[in-house]
Amino acid sequence: MDAFSVWPEEEVACRRWPEGAVFYRESDGALFALDPWAADCLSALESAQHPLTAPDLRDRLCALAPPDEALPDAAWFDDLLSQLAEQGIVQVAHA
Amino acid sequence: MRSGAPRVADLSRRELAARLAGPGLRLALPPFVFHIHSPLPVVAEGIAAVYAQHAVLDVTDSFADFHVSVRPQRRWFRPVCVFRLDGFQPFTPLAAGEAFAFLEWGMNWCITGHAHGWLTIHSAVLERGGRCLLLPAPPGSGKSTLCASLMTDGWRLLSDEMALLDPVSGLVTPAPRPVSLKNASIDLVRRRVPGAVLGPLAHDTMKGTVAHLRASADSLARAHEPALPAWVVFPQYQAGAPLTCTPHPKPQALVELAGNSFNQHLHGRRGFNALCDLIERSQVFDLRYSDLDEALPWFRELAAA
């Protein structure tokens, strides 16, 4: 299973608001707006300081989420991370 | 405005036409200087009307950022005119009757295509109480009508067409030029603003009938005062709609503002950060309206809050 980490600040810049976040990809100047959920995932990935798999990421968010909040399953996180990797917002650290 | 320099209004119509047709007219349009050539009477008519209060500079004692011309290319059969910058023709010819509007559009192109010291954004910009309002919007949203109405309701015009954002200071540099009105909004502004000075009508353009409204005296007098953005409002005119205002999510606003920028890609990360800072310090709204008598008080309240 792939593990993911965020690109270093020199490659991808980010600005966050409560309504979501916008990422700027240095290589071609592209901008991506992410909804708050995806932005939270990125924050968790950043704070982990080591690559995370989709189940790892879900576990981390489960620990932070209110007890009554149902999180999507690990496949959803896997899909999200794959999309973010395709957009160049996160990198595949190792498989 | 530059003190001491004559204004366009100080030139007789004959002298103005002679300069335009001969050595050219060097016009201060802060923060730029344009050197303009055109033998076409409608160009002289337009400049006399909407640039009356702008300074005319001495050709031997000043620098021009842009040397432009609008000249006839075919005089007798469906006459057309050609816009040039430094002899380069960036556009296909337009009907001769559109010559003044062509000059205005051409000058906008000169700025957005070359003034890359600023991050330029397609947006109207106005100021009140030291804070400025951006109205980025696509054609048909009523941006220019709203901009003209705000200008006559106590707001200072910084620009009808573009925000010149300093990516370091975050300030918007004024570039007060005439407001481009189209179709029904021309008569609307005439009715609402007694004494409004409009340039010549250009019929059957790609945008329909177009006329330009002179910028207010206050806007010109304060053309060297930049202002810090405080509001970004995405206006949408919709006939018959009640006035509704909803907060616009900031991440989307940032992406839309970047999409409205002519040169964000040239500024790289500094441009990204400048847009982020602009959005961060601003209140951002979607405004749907159909009645200016409802919209203008909403903007007054916004500025007073």
Tab-separated table of C-alpha atoms in Angstrom:
chain	number	residue	atom	x	y	z
A	1	MET	CA	0.000	0.000	0.000
A	2	ASP	CA	1.258	3.474	-0.914
A	3	ALA	CA	2.287	5.881	1.785
A	4	PHE	CA	2.078	9.605	1.237
A	5	SER	CA	3.750	12.763	2.482
A	6	VAL	CA	3.374	16.429	1.650
A	7	TRP	CA	5.780	18.113	-0.719
A	8	PRO	CA	8.271	20.452	0.934
A	9	GLU	CA	7.263	24.103	1.187
A	10	GLU	CA	9.580	24.991	-1.725
A	11	GLU	CA	7.473	22.824	-4.053
A	12	VAL	CA	3.921	23.441	-2.872
A	13	ALA	CA	2.656	26.495	-0.996
A	14	CYS	CA	-0.643	26.550	0.829
A	15	ARG	CA	-3.051	29.015	2.425
A	16	ARG	CA	-5.774	27.755	4.748
A	17	TRP	CA	-9.112	29.174	5.827
A	18	PRO	CA	-11.944	27.600	7.832
A	19	GLU	CA	-13.793	27.072	4.518
A	20	GLY	CA	-10.902	25.150	2.962
A	21	ALA	CA	-7.463	25.638	1.523
A	22	VAL	CA	-5.723	26.621	-1.692
A	23	PHE	CA	-2.503	24.995	-2.858
A	24	TYR	CA	-0.030	26.546	-5.244
A	25	ARG	CA	2.220	24.220	-7.249
A	26	GLU	CA	5.538	25.915	-7.871
A	27	SER	CA	6.472	23.888	-10.949
A	28	ASP	CA	3.721	25.309	-13.154
A	29	GLY	CA	1.866	27.877	-11.032
A	30	ALA	CA	-1.331	25.801	-10.853
A	31	LEU	CA	-3.801	26.500	-8.035
A	32	PHE	CA	-6.049	23.939	-6.356
A	33	ALA	CA	-8.874	24.733	-3.966
A	34	LEU	CA	-9.625	21.949	-1.496
A	35	ASP	CA	-12.695	21.590	0.689
A	36	PRO	CA	-12.201	21.629	4.491
A	37	TRP	CA	-12.145	17.833	4.695
A	38	ALA	CA	-9.336	17.496	2.208
A	39	ALA	CA	-7.536	20.409	3.856
A	40	ASP	CA	-7.781	18.602	7.233
A	41	CYS	CA	-6.290	15.503	5.637
A	42	LEU	CA	-3.361	17.538	4.387
A	43	SER	CA	-2.848	19.069	7.828
A	44	ALA	CA	-2.787	15.601	9.393
A	45	LEU	CA	-0.334	14.433	6.772
A	46	GLU	CA	1.913	17.431	7.445
A	47	SER	CA	1.890	17.001	11.204
A	48	ALA	CA	2.699	13.276	10.948
A	49	GLN	CA	6.302	14.063	9.905
A	50	HIS	CA	6.529	10.692	8.172
A	51	PRO	CA	4.620	9.140	5.277
A	52	LEU	CA	1.139	7.797	6.000
A	53	THR	CA	-0.967	5.158	4.301
A	54	ALA	CA	-4.697	5.733	3.842
A	55	PRO	CA	-5.612	3.652	6.946
A	56	ASP	CA	-2.967	5.532	8.982
A	57	LEU	CA	-4.447	8.819	7.880
A	58	ARG	CA	-7.979	7.700	8.734
A	59	ASP	CA	-6.846	6.573	12.185
A	60	ARG	CA	-5.244	9.940	12.847
A	61	LEU	CA	-8.367	11.833	11.823
A	62	CYS	CA	-10.554	9.454	13.869
A	63	ALA	CA	-8.518	10.414	16.907
A	64	LEU	CA	-9.151	14.115	16.240
A	65	ALA	CA	-12.796	13.941	15.168
A	66	PRO	CA	-15.727	14.312	17.593
A	67	PRO	CA	-16.971	10.895	18.798
A	68	ASP	CA	-20.274	11.164	16.927
A	69	GLU	CA	-18.699	12.030	13.565
A	70	ALA	CA	-18.640	9.136	11.102
A	71	LEU	CA	-15.552	9.202	8.932
A	72	PRO	CA	-15.414	7.763	5.419
A	73	ASP	CA	-13.735	4.361	5.061
A	74	ALA	CA	-10.062	3.823	4.211
A	75	ALA	CA	-10.848	3.381	0.492
A	76	TRP	CA	-12.173	6.955	0.424
A	77	PHE	CA	-8.922	8.219	1.930
A	78	ASP	CA	-6.930	6.121	-0.512
A	79	ASP	CA	-8.838	7.682	-3.389
A	80	LEU	CA	-8.350	11.197	-2.002
A	81	LEU	CA	-4.609	10.694	-1.520
A	82	SER	CA	-4.271	9.287	-5.035
A	83	GLN	CA	-6.058	12.343	-6.438
A	84	LEU	CA	-3.865	14.714	-4.438
A	85	ALA	CA	-0.790	12.848	-5.654
A	86	GLU	CA	-1.971	13.186	-9.271
A	87	GLN	CA	-2.424	16.929	-8.730
A	88	GLY	CA	1.093	17.139	-7.346
A	89	ILE	CA	-0.082	18.296	-3.920
A	90	VAL	CA	1.258	15.253	-2.070
A	91	GLN	CA	3.965	12.838	-3.065
A	92	VAL	CA	4.067	9.074	-2.942
A	93	ALA	CA	6.792	8.503	-0.399
A	94	HIS	CA	7.071	4.744	-0.696
A	95	ALA	CA	5.002	1.702	-1.630
B	1	MET	CA	-2.831	65.447	-11.739
B	2	ARG	CA	0.410	67.226	-12.522
B	3	SER	CA	0.254	70.816	-11.424
B	4	GLY	CA	1.328	73.372	-13.989
B	5	ALA	CA	0.789	71.185	-17.045
B	6	PRO	CA	-2.075	72.227	-19.343
B	7	ARG	CA	-5.139	70.023	-19.390
B	8	VAL	CA	-6.919	68.686	-22.429
B	9	ALA	CA	-9.710	71.189	-21.711
B	10	ASP	CA	-7.189	74.019	-22.130
B	11	LEU	CA	-6.654	73.088	-25.773
B	12	SER	CA	-9.089	74.281	-28.406
B	13	ARG	CA	-10.773	71.472	-30.312
B	14	ARG	CA	-8.808	72.488	-33.396
B	15	GLU	CA	-5.503	72.442	-31.514
B	16	LEU	CA	-6.318	69.049	-29.981
B	17	ALA	CA	-7.168	67.565	-33.386
B	18	ALA	CA	-4.019	69.083	-34.893
B	19	ARG	CA	-1.810	67.563	-32.195
B	20	LEU	CA	-3.423	64.166	-32.532
B	21	ALA	CA	-3.059	64.233	-36.304
B	22	GLY	CA	0.446	65.707	-36.200
B	23	PRO	CA	3.112	65.229	-33.521
B	24	GLY	CA	0.780	63.346	-31.196
B	25	LEU	CA	-0.803	64.081	-27.837
B	26	ARG	CA	1.163	63.107	-24.744
B	27	LEU	CA	-1.482	62.394	-22.153
B	28	ALA	CA	-0.902	61.716	-18.448
B	29	LEU	CA	-3.152	58.820	-17.466
B	30	PRO	CA	-1.720	58.047	-14.037
B	31	PRO	CA	0.225	55.957	-13.372
B	32	PHE	CA	1.057	55.842	-17.103
B	33	VAL	CA	1.770	58.299	-19.894
B	34	PHE	CA	0.396	57.578	-23.352
B	35	HIS	CA	1.545	59.249	-26.561
B	36	ILE	CA	-1.445	59.130	-28.906
B	37	HIS	CA	-1.694	59.676	-32.657
B	38	SER	CA	-4.937	59.742	-34.592
B	39	PRO	CA	-6.300	61.874	-37.410
B	40	LEU	CA	-9.826	60.581	-36.788
B	41	PRO	CA	-12.267	63.265	-35.537
B	42	VAL	CA	-14.115	60.796	-33.315
B	43	VAL	CA	-10.916	60.154	-31.357
B	44	ALA	CA	-10.438	63.876	-30.745
B	45	GLU	CA	-14.094	64.113	-29.755
B	46	GLY	CA	-13.739	61.274	-27.261
B	47	ILE	CA	-10.536	62.594	-25.721
B	48	ALA	CA	-12.016	66.106	-25.416
B	49	ALA	CA	-15.057	64.687	-23.630
B	50	VAL	CA	-13.712	62.105	-21.198
B	51	TYR	CA	-10.097	63.226	-20.686
B	52	ALA	CA	-10.815	66.953	-20.393
B	53	GLN	CA	-9.249	67.196	-16.934
B	54	HIS	CA	-6.145	65.106	-17.690
B	55	ALA	CA	-2.767	66.751	-18.071
B	56	VAL	CA	-1.119	67.175	-21.465
B	57	LEU	CA	2.642	66.784	-21.212
B	58	ASP	CA	5.415	68.402	-23.193
B	59	VAL	CA	6.776	65.912	-25.727
B	60	THR	CA	10.328	67.179	-25.257
B	61	ASP	CA	10.242	67.031	-21.478
B	62	SER	CA	8.527	63.788	-20.563
B	63	PHE	CA	8.645	60.031	-21.026
B	64	ALA	CA	5.801	58.079	-22.583
B	65	ASP	CA	5.199	54.495	-21.480
B	66	PHE	CA	3.204	53.680	-24.595
B	67	HIS	CA	3.175	55.138	-28.115
B	68	VAL	CA	-0.165	54.243	-29.663
B	69	SER	CA	-2.126	55.222	-32.733
B	70	VAL	CA	-5.568	54.703	-34.205
B	71	ARG	CA	-5.501	55.434	-37.928
B	72	PRO	CA	-7.881	54.938	-40.812
B	73	GLN	CA	-6.945	52.110	-43.113
B	74	ARG	CA	-9.739	52.321	-45.677
B	75	ARG	CA	-11.528	55.613	-46.011
B	76	TRP	CA	-14.299	55.188	-48.561
B	77	PHE	CA	-15.691	51.660	-48.679
B	78	ARG	CA	-16.762	50.558	-45.187
B	79	PRO	CA	-14.016	52.578	-43.545
B	80	VAL	CA	-12.037	50.823	-40.856
B	81	CYS	CA	-9.350	51.838	-38.384
B	82	VAL	CA	-6.269	50.152	-37.013
B	83	PHE	CA	-4.795	50.313	-33.503
B	84	ARG	CA	-1.017	50.144	-33.177
B	85	LEU	CA	1.465	50.089	-30.315
B	86	ASP	CA	4.976	51.085	-31.391
B	87	GLY	CA	3.906	50.315	-34.950
B	88	PHE	CA	2.764	46.819	-34.038
B	89	GLN	CA	-0.831	45.924	-34.897
B	90	PRO	CA	-2.162	43.499	-32.261
B	91	PHE	CA	-5.816	43.440	-33.402
B	92	THR	CA	-7.750	43.140	-36.628
B	93	PRO	CA	-9.229	46.462	-37.839
B	94	LEU	CA	-12.572	47.708	-36.539
B	95	ALA	CA	-15.176	50.000	-38.093
B	96	ALA	CA	-13.995	53.628	-38.136
B	97	GLY	CA	-16.951	54.633	-35.959
B	98	GLU	CA	-15.490	52.515	-33.159
B	99	ALA	CA	-12.163	54.353	-33.215
B	100	PHE	CA	-12.407	55.936	-29.782
B	101	ALA	CA	-13.631	52.726	-28.139
B	102	PHE	CA	-10.803	50.947	-29.983
B	103	LEU	CA	-8.308	53.378	-28.472
B	104	GLU	CA	-9.699	52.658	-24.993
B	105	TRP	CA	-9.587	48.888	-25.473
B	106	GLY	CA	-6.128	49.148	-26.993
B	107	MET	CA	-4.832	51.173	-24.051
B	108	ASN	CA	-6.261	48.575	-21.652
B	109	TRP	CA	-4.395	45.918	-23.609
B	110	CYS	CA	-1.159	47.933	-23.417
B	111	ILE	CA	-1.410	48.005	-19.627
B	112	THR	CA	-2.507	44.429	-18.991
B	113	GLY	CA	-0.030	43.069	-21.500
B	114	HIS	CA	3.009	45.042	-20.383
B	115	ALA	CA	2.699	46.539	-16.882
B	116	HIS	CA	3.962	43.466	-15.076
B	117	GLY	CA	5.387	45.308	-12.085
B	118	TRP	CA	1.847	44.970	-10.797
B	119	LEU	CA	-0.283	41.902	-10.485
B	120	THR	CA	-3.191	42.899	-12.734
B	121	ILE	CA	-6.702	41.595	-12.136
B	122	HIS	CA	-9.754	42.101	-14.336
B	123	SER	CA	-11.900	43.980	-11.856
B	124	ALA	CA	-13.452	47.348	-11.127
B	125	VAL	CA	-11.907	49.027	-8.078
B	126	LEU	CA	-13.353	51.818	-5.952
B	127	GLU	CA	-12.381	53.358	-2.622
B	128	ARG	CA	-14.266	54.827	0.298
B	129	GLY	CA	-12.922	55.823	3.692
B	130	GLY	CA	-9.405	54.730	2.729
B	131	ARG	CA	-10.377	51.140	1.943
B	132	CYS	CA	-10.974	49.725	-1.476
B	133	LEU	CA	-13.555	47.465	-3.018
B	134	LEU	CA	-12.866	45.033	-5.840
B	135	LEU	CA	-15.673	44.042	-8.200
B	136	PRO	CA	-14.290	41.193	-10.297
B	137	ALA	CA	-16.927	39.919	-12.691
B	138	PRO	CA	-17.400	38.535	-16.167
B	139	PRO	CA	-19.092	40.556	-18.950
B	140	GLY	CA	-22.849	40.817	-18.447
B	141	SER	CA	-22.694	40.888	-14.659
B	142	GLY	CA	-23.428	44.613	-14.489
B	143	LYS	CA	-19.961	45.462	-13.189
B	144	SER	CA	-19.489	48.696	-15.126
B	145	THR	CA	-23.013	49.983	-14.464
B	146	LEU	CA	-22.505	49.317	-10.780
B	147	CYS	CA	-19.053	50.893	-10.907
B	148	ALA	CA	-20.398	54.059	-12.586
B	149	SER	CA	-23.229	54.293	-10.059
B	150	LEU	CA	-20.887	53.849	-7.101
B	151	MET	CA	-18.575	56.513	-8.528
B	152	THR	CA	-21.469	58.971	-8.478
B	153	ASP	CA	-22.449	57.875	-4.965
B	154	GLY	CA	-19.333	58.986	-3.135
B	155	TRP	CA	-16.905	56.224	-4.048
B	156	ARG	CA	-13.581	57.113	-5.641
B	157	LEU	CA	-12.855	55.297	-8.886
B	158	LEU	CA	-9.486	53.549	-9.052
B	159	SER	CA	-10.366	51.684	-12.224
B	160	ASP	CA	-13.313	50.254	-14.096
B	161	GLU	CA	-11.253	47.568	-15.791
B	162	MET	CA	-8.264	46.439	-13.783
B	163	ALA	CA	-6.854	46.274	-10.300
B	164	LEU	CA	-3.152	47.125	-10.302
B	165	LEU	CA	-2.057	45.241	-7.209
B	166	ASP	CA	1.409	45.914	-5.834
B	167	PRO	CA	2.541	42.404	-4.887
B	168	VAL	CA	4.859	43.725	-2.167
B	169	SER	CA	2.752	46.338	-0.376
B	170	GLY	CA	-0.654	44.855	-1.164
B	171	LEU	CA	-1.888	48.319	-2.191
B	172	VAL	CA	-3.929	48.924	-5.327
B	173	THR	CA	-2.557	51.691	-7.539
B	174	PRO	CA	-5.253	53.935	-9.058
B	175	ALA	CA	-5.582	54.116	-12.832
B	176	PRO	CA	-8.748	56.219	-13.129
B	177	ARG	CA	-9.921	56.230	-16.730
B	178	PRO	CA	-13.426	56.401	-18.208
B	179	VAL	CA	-15.989	53.759	-17.316
B	180	SER	CA	-17.035	51.661	-20.297
B	181	LEU	CA	-20.833	51.509	-20.500
B	182	LYS	CA	-22.776	49.241	-22.804
B	183	ASN	CA	-26.263	49.241	-24.306
B	184	ALA	CA	-29.083	49.924	-21.806
B	185	SER	CA	-26.661	51.050	-19.094
B	186	ILE	CA	-25.754	54.133	-21.179
B	187	ASP	CA	-29.256	55.592	-20.892
B	188	LEU	CA	-29.561	54.317	-17.335
B	189	VAL	CA	-26.505	56.306	-16.279
B	190	ARG	CA	-27.682	59.349	-18.256
B	191	ARG	CA	-30.983	59.243	-16.384
B	192	ARG	CA	-29.453	58.680	-12.960
B	193	VAL	CA	-26.554	61.094	-13.228
B	194	PRO	CA	-27.474	64.580	-14.405
B	195	GLY	CA	-24.403	66.159	-15.932
B	196	ALA	CA	-22.704	62.852	-16.694
B	197	VAL	CA	-20.127	63.395	-19.429
B	198	LEU	CA	-19.997	60.622	-21.974
B	199	GLY	CA	-17.771	60.140	-24.982
B	200	PRO	CA	-18.996	59.307	-28.475
B	201	LEU	CA	-21.328	56.355	-28.969
B	202	ALA	CA	-19.811	53.414	-30.836
B	203	HIS	CA	-22.591	51.381	-32.418
B	204	ASP	CA	-22.579	47.754	-33.507
B	205	THR	CA	-19.400	46.808	-31.701
B	206	MET	CA	-18.842	43.247	-30.501
B	207	LYS	CA	-20.288	44.413	-27.178
B	208	GLY	CA	-23.229	46.283	-28.762
B	209	THR	CA	-23.375	50.048	-28.322
B	210	VAL	CA	-20.552	51.388	-26.173
B	211	ALA	CA	-19.902	54.790	-24.587
B	212	HIS	CA	-17.358	55.914	-22.015
B	213	LEU	CA	-18.196	57.918	-18.894
B	214	ARG	CA	-15.696	60.479	-17.629
B	215	ALA	CA	-14.116	59.616	-14.263
B	216	SER	CA	-15.157	61.835	-11.362
B	217	ALA	CA	-13.114	64.890	-10.443
B	218	ASP	CA	-12.303	63.391	-7.026
B	219	SER	CA	-10.992	60.207	-8.657
B	220	LEU	CA	-8.653	62.221	-10.860
B	221	ALA	CA	-7.541	64.579	-8.097
B	222	ARG	CA	-6.533	61.575	-5.965
B	223	ALA	CA	-5.063	59.492	-8.759
B	224	HIS	CA	-1.777	59.162	-6.883
B	225	GLU	CA	-3.317	57.746	-3.670
B	226	PRO	CA	-3.186	53.948	-3.553
B	227	ALA	CA	-5.565	52.055	-1.276
B	228	LEU	CA	-5.623	48.782	0.594
B	229	PRO	CA	-8.332	46.263	-0.394
B	230	ALA	CA	-10.971	45.551	2.238
B	231	TRP	CA	-13.820	44.026	0.231
B	232	VAL	CA	-14.167	41.720	-2.746
B	233	VAL	CA	-17.712	41.556	-4.101
B	234	PHE	CA	-18.729	39.345	-7.014
B	235	PRO	CA	-21.761	41.180	-8.455
B	236	GLN	CA	-24.440	39.561	-10.555
B	237	TYR	CA	-27.207	41.627	-12.119
B	238	GLN	CA	-30.391	39.605	-12.509
B	239	ALA	CA	-33.541	41.315	-13.732
B	240	GLY	CA	-36.295	41.247	-11.130
B	241	ALA	CA	-34.168	39.566	-8.449
B	242	PRO	CA	-34.335	40.835	-4.878
B	243	LEU	CA	-31.045	41.977	-3.389
B	244	THR	CA	-29.254	39.031	-1.829
B	245	CYS	CA	-25.805	38.933	-0.332
B	246	THR	CA	-24.014	35.756	0.695
B	247	PRO	CA	-20.475	35.207	1.956
B	248	HIS	CA	-18.237	33.830	-0.775
B	249	PRO	CA	-15.860	31.069	0.425
B	250	LYS	CA	-12.343	32.455	0.500
B	251	PRO	CA	-10.573	29.495	-1.142
B	252	GLN	CA	-12.878	29.719	-4.150
B	253	ALA	CA	-12.544	33.511	-4.186
B	254	LEU	CA	-8.777	33.169	-4.378
B	255	VAL	CA	-8.959	30.752	-7.305
B	256	GLU	CA	-11.497	32.983	-9.101
B	257	LEU	CA	-9.396	36.092	-8.520
B	258	ALA	CA	-6.372	34.251	-9.910
B	259	GLY	CA	-8.514	33.266	-12.909
B	260	ASN	CA	-9.341	36.940	-13.427
B	261	SER	CA	-5.674	37.919	-13.266
B	262	PHE	CA	-3.897	38.756	-16.501
B	263	ASN	CA	-0.426	37.968	-15.238
B	264	GLN	CA	-0.572	35.999	-11.992
B	265	HIS	CA	1.516	33.282	-13.641
B	266	LEU	CA	4.358	35.754	-14.151
B	267	HIS	CA	4.537	36.602	-10.441
B	268	GLY	CA	4.924	33.028	-9.241
B	269	ARG	CA	4.815	32.430	-5.527
B	270	ARG	CA	4.977	36.153	-4.737
B	271	GLY	CA	1.803	36.610	-6.776
B	272	PHE	CA	0.136	33.702	-4.986
B	273	ASN	CA	1.011	35.200	-1.629
B	274	ALA	CA	-0.198	38.654	-2.721
B	275	LEU	CA	-3.569	37.240	-3.763
B	276	CYS	CA	-3.787	35.225	-0.539
B	277	ASP	CA	-3.094	38.358	1.514
B	278	LEU	CA	-5.699	40.316	-0.440
B	279	ILE	CA	-8.344	37.661	0.187
B	280	GLU	CA	-7.298	37.235	3.799
B	281	ARG	CA	-7.718	40.900	4.666
B	282	SER	CA	-10.977	41.273	2.719
B	283	GLN	CA	-14.591	40.470	3.351
B	284	VAL	CA	-15.801	38.501	0.350
B	285	PHE	CA	-19.406	38.383	-0.880
B	286	ASP	CA	-21.636	37.353	-3.748
B	287	LEU	CA	-24.154	40.086	-4.471
B	288	ARG	CA	-27.186	39.508	-6.632
B	289	TYR	CA	-29.248	42.594	-7.461
B	290	SER	CA	-31.629	44.102	-9.964
B	291	ASP	CA	-32.189	47.574	-8.543
B	292	LEU	CA	-29.402	50.091	-8.051
B	293	ASP	CA	-31.523	51.871	-5.453
B	294	GLU	CA	-31.214	48.743	-3.324
B	295	ALA	CA	-27.610	47.984	-4.185
B	296	LEU	CA	-26.117	51.415	-3.483
B	297	PRO	CA	-27.344	51.589	0.154
B	298	TRP	CA	-25.951	48.083	0.685
B	299	PHE	CA	-22.516	49.309	-0.395
B	300	ARG	CA	-22.841	52.392	1.820
B	301	GLU	CA	-23.556	50.175	4.818
B	302	LEU	CA	-20.648	47.948	3.905
B	303	ALA	CA	-18.295	50.935	3.923
B	304	ALA	CA	-19.745	52.332	7.143
B	305	ALA	CA	-19.424	49.063	9.089
